[in-house]
CSV table of C-alpha atoms in Angstrom, one decimal:
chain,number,residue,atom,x,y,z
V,4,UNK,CA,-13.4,-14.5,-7.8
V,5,UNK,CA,-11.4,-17.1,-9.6
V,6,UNK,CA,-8.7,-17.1,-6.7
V,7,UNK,CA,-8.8,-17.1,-3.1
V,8,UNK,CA,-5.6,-17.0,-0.2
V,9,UNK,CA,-2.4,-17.0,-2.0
V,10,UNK,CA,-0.1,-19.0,0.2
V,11,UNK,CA,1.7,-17.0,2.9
V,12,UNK,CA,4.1,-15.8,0.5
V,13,UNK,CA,8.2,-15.5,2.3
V,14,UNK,CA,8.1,-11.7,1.8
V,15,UNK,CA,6.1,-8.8,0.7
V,16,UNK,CA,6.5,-5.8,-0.3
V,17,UNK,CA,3.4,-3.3,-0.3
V,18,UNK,CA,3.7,-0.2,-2.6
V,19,UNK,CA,1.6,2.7,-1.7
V,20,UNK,CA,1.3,6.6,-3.0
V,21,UNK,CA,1.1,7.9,0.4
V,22,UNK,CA,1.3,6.9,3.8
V,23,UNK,CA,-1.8,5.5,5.3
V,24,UNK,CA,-2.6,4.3,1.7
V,25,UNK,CA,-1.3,0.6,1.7
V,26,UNK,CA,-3.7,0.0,5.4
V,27,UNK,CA,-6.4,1.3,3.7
V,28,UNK,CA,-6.5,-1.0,1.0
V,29,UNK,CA,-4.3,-4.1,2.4
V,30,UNK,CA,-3.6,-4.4,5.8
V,31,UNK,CA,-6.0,-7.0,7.0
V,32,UNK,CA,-3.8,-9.3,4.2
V,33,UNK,CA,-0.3,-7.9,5.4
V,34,UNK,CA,-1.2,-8.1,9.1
V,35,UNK,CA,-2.4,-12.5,8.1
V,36,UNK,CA,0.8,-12.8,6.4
V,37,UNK,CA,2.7,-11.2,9.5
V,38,UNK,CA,1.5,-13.2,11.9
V,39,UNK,CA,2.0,-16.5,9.6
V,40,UNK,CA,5.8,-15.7,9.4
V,41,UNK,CA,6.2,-13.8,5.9
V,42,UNK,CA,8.7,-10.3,6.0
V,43,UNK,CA,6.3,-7.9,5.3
V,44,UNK,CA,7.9,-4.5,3.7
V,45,UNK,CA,5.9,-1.1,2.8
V,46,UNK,CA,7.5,1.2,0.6
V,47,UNK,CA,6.0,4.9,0.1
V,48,UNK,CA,6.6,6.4,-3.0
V,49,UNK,CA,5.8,10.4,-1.4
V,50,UNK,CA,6.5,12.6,1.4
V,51,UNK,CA,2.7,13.0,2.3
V,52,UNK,CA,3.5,16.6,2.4
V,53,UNK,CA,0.0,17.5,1.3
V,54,UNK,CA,-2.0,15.5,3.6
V,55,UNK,CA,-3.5,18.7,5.8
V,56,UNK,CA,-6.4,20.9,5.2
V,57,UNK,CA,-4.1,23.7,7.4
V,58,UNK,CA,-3.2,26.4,5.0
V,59,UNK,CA,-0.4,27.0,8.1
V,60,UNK,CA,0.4,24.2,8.6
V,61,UNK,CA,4.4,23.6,9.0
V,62,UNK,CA,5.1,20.9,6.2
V,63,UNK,CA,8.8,20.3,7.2
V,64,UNK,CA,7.1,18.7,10.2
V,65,UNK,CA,4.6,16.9,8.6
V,66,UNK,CA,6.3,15.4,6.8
V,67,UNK,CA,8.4,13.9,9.5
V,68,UNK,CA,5.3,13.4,11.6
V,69,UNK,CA,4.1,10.9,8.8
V,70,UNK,CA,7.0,8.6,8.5
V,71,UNK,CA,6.8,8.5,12.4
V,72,UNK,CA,3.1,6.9,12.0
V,73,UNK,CA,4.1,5.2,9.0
V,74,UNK,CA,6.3,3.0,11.2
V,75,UNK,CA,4.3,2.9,13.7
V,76,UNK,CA,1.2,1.6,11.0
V,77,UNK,CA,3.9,-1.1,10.1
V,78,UNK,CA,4.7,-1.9,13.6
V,79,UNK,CA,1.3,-2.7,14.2
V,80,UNK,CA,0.8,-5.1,11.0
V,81,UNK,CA,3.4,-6.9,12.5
V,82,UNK,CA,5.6,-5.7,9.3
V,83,UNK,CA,9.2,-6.6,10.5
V,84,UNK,CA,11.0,-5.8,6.9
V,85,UNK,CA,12.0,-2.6,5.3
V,86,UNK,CA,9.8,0.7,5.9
V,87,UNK,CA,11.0,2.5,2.6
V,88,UNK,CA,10.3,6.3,1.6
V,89,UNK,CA,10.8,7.7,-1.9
V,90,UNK,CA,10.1,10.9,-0.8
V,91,UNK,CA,8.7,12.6,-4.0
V,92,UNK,CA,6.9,15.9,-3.4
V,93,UNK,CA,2.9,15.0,-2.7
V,94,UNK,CA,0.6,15.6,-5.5
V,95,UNK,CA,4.0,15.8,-8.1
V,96,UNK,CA,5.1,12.2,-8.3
V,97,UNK,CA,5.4,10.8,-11.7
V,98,UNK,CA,6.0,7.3,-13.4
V,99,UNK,CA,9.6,8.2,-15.0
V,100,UNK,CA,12.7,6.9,-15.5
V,101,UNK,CA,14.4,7.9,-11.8
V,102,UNK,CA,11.1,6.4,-9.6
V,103,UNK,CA,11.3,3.5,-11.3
V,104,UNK,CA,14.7,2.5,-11.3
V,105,UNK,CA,14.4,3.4,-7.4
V,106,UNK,CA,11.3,1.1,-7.0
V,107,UNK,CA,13.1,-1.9,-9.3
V,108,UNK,CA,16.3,-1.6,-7.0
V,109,UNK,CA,13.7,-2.5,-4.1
V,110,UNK,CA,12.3,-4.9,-5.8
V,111,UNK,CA,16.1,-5.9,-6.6
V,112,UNK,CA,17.1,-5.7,-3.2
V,113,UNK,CA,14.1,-7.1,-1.0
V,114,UNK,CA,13.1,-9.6,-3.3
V,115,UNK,CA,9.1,-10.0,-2.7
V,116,UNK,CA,7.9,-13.1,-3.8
V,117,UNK,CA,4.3,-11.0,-3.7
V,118,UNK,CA,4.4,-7.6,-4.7
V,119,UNK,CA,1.2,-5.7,-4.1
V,120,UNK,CA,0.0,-1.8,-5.2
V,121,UNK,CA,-2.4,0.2,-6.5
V,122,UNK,CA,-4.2,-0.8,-10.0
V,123,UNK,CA,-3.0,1.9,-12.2
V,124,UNK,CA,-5.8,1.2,-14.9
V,125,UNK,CA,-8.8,1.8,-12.6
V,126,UNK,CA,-11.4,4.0,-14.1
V,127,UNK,CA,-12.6,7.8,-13.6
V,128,UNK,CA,-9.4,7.9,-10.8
V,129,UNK,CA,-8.7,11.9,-9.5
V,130,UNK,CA,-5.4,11.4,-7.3
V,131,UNK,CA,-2.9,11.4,-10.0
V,132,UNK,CA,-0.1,9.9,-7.0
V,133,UNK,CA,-2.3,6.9,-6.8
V,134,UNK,CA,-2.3,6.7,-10.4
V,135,UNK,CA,1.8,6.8,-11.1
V,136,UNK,CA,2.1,4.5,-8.1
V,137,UNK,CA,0.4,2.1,-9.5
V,138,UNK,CA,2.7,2.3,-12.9
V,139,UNK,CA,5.4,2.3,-10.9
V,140,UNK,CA,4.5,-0.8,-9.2
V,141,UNK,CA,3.9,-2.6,-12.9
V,142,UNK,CA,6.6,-1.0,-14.5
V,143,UNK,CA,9.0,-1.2,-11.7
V,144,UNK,CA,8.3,-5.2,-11.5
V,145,UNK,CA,9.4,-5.3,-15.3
V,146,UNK,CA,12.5,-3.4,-15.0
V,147,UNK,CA,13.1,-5.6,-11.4
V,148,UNK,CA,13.1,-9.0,-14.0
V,149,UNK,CA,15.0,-7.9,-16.9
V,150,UNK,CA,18.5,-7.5,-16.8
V,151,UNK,CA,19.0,-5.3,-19.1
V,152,UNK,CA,17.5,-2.5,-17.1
V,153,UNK,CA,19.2,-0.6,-14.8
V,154,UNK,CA,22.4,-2.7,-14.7
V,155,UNK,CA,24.3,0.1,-12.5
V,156,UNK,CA,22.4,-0.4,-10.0
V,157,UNK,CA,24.7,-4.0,-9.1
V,158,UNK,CA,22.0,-5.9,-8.3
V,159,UNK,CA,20.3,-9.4,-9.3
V,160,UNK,CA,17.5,-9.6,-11.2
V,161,UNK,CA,14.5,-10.5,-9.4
V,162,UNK,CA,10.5,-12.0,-10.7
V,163,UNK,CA,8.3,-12.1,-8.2
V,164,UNK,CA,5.7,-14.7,-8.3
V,165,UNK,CA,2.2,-12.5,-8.0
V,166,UNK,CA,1.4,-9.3,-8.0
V,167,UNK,CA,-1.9,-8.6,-6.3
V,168,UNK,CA,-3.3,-4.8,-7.2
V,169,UNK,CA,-5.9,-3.1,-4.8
V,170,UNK,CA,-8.7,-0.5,-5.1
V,171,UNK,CA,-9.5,-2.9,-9.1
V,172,UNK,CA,-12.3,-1.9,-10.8
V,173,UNK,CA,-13.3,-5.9,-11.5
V,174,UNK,CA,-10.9,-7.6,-8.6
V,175,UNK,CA,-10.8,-11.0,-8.9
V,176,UNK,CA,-8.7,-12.4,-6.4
V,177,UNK,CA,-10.1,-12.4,-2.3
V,178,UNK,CA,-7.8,-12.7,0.9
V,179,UNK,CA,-9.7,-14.0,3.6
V,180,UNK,CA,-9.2,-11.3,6.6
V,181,UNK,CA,-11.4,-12.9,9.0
V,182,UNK,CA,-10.1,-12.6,12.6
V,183,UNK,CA,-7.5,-9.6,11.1
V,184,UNK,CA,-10.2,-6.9,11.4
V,185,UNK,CA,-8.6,-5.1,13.9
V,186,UNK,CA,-5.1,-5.6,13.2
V,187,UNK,CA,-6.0,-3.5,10.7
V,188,UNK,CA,-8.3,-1.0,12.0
V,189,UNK,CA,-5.2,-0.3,14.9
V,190,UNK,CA,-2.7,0.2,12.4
V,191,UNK,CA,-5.4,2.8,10.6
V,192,UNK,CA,-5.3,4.1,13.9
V,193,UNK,CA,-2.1,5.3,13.7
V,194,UNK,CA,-2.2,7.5,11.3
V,195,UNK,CA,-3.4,10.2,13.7
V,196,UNK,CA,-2.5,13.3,11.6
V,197,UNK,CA,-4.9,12.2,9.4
V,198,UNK,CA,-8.0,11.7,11.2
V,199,UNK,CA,-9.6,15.0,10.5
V,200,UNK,CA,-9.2,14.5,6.3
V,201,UNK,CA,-8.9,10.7,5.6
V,202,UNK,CA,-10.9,9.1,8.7
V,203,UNK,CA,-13.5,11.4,9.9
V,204,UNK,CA,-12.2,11.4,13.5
V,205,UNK,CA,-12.0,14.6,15.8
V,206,UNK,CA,-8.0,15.4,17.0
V,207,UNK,CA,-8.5,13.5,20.2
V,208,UNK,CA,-11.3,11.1,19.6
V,209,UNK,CA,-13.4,9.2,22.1
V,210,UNK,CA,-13.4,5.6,23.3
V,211,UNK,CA,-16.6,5.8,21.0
V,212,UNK,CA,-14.6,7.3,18.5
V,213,UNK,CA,-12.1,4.7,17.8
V,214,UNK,CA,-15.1,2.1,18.0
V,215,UNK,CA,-16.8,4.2,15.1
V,216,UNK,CA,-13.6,3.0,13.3
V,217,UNK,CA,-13.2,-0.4,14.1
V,218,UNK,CA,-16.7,-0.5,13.1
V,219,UNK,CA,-16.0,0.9,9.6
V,220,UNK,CA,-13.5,-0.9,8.9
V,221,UNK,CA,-14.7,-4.5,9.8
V,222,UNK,CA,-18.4,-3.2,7.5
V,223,UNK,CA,-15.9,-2.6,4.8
V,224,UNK,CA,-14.1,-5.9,4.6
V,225,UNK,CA,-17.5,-7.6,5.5
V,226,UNK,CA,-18.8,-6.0,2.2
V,227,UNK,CA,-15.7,-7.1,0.4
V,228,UNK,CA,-16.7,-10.8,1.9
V,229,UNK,CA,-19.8,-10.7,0.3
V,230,UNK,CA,-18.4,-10.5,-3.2
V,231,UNK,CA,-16.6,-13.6,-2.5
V,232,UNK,CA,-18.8,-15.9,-0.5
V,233,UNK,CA,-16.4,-15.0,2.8
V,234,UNK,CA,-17.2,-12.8,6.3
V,235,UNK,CA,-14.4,-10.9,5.4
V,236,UNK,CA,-12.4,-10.0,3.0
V,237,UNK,CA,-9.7,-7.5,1.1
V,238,UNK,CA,-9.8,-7.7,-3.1
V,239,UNK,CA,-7.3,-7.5,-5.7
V,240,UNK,CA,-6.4,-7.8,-9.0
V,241,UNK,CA,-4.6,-10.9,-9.2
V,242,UNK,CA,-1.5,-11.3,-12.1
V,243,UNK,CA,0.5,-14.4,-11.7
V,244,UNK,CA,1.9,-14.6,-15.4
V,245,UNK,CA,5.4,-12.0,-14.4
């Protein structure tokens, strides 16, 4: 690691493909930052409207179910700023022109001074949202600082300072998460229509259950630790030159 524990940036703004997706990689380091006074915001670039193995299963509601434990996720990070959905179709979103003008008038309008989302250069990746999430995260963070892009949109150009990319093939910046282990694993938890595909958990899991992913989730920052000399810890691909 050539970095460790940015300082509690004043706001943040988390980009994920889908809901559940920004937890899963960085919510031990949103739910620090919380709880050390920075406006964390989450924006969602799709509807989650594939997220089900039920062939029957009513989308429409889904969907709607989703943004419910979406907030909820947040609420539990201690996220008090903007919950944003782009609401592209699941499994169709694409790094164009419209998402990213959408994602830079975000940027525009909360104006992160830390921007974090997926690495769009990992290797061998299948989910192609994960993929054009990522670019829109890079892409939309150049349109957000030039002026020259977008200028209908009416609003001030905006740079954040760092921009710290999750599931990196050769990471090289560590949050510390120790002590945020289950802030994160409870706002995991929230994500309840998704404990049969994402999480391994029955409908209405145990006591045991839940303490099966508590577990998981504190061996998976502990192994992140290791990497960087720490008990726990989340990992990212750390550019600071925006």
């Amino acid at each position: 690691m050539r970095s460790q524990d940015l300082t509690t940036p004043e706001r943040a703004l988390a980009i994920g493909a889908h809901p559940d997706d920004i937890e899963l990689n960085a919510g031990a380091t949103l739910a620090k930052w919380a709880a050390r006074g920075c406006e964390v915001s989450l924006l969602v670039c799709t509807d989650g409207s594939k997220g089900t193995w039920d062939p029957n299963a009513d989308l429409d509601k889904l969907v709607a179910v989703r943004q419910d434990e979406q907030r909820e996720s947040a609420r539990r990070l201690g996220a008090v700023g903007e919950v944003v959905f782009l609401g592209w179709v699941d499994g169709e979103l694409e790094s164009g022109p419209e998402p990213r003008r959408q994602v830079a008038s975000w940027i525009r309008t909360l104006r992160p001074t830390v921007v974090l989302g997926h690495d769009p250069w990992r290797r061998w990746r299948l989910h192609p949202d994960h993929r054009h999430a990522g670019w829109l995260t890079v892409d939309g963070i150049v349109a957000a600082r030039d002026p020259h892009f977008f200028p209908e949109l009416g609003l001030a150009p905006h740079r954040p300072d760092a921009l710290l990319l999750f599931e990196a093939d050769e990471p090289d910046h560590a949050e510390d998460t120790s002590e945020f282990e289950s802030a994160k694993a409870r706002a995991i938890e929230a994500f309840v229509s998704q404990y049969e595909t994402t999480l391994d958990l029955p409908p209405n899991p145990s006591h045991a259950d839940l303490a099966r992913l508590h577990a998981w989730v504190a061996d998976k920052l502990a192994q992140a630790g290791a990497e960087a000399g720490l008990a726990s810890a989340e990992l990212f691909k750390l550019i600071d030159d925006l």
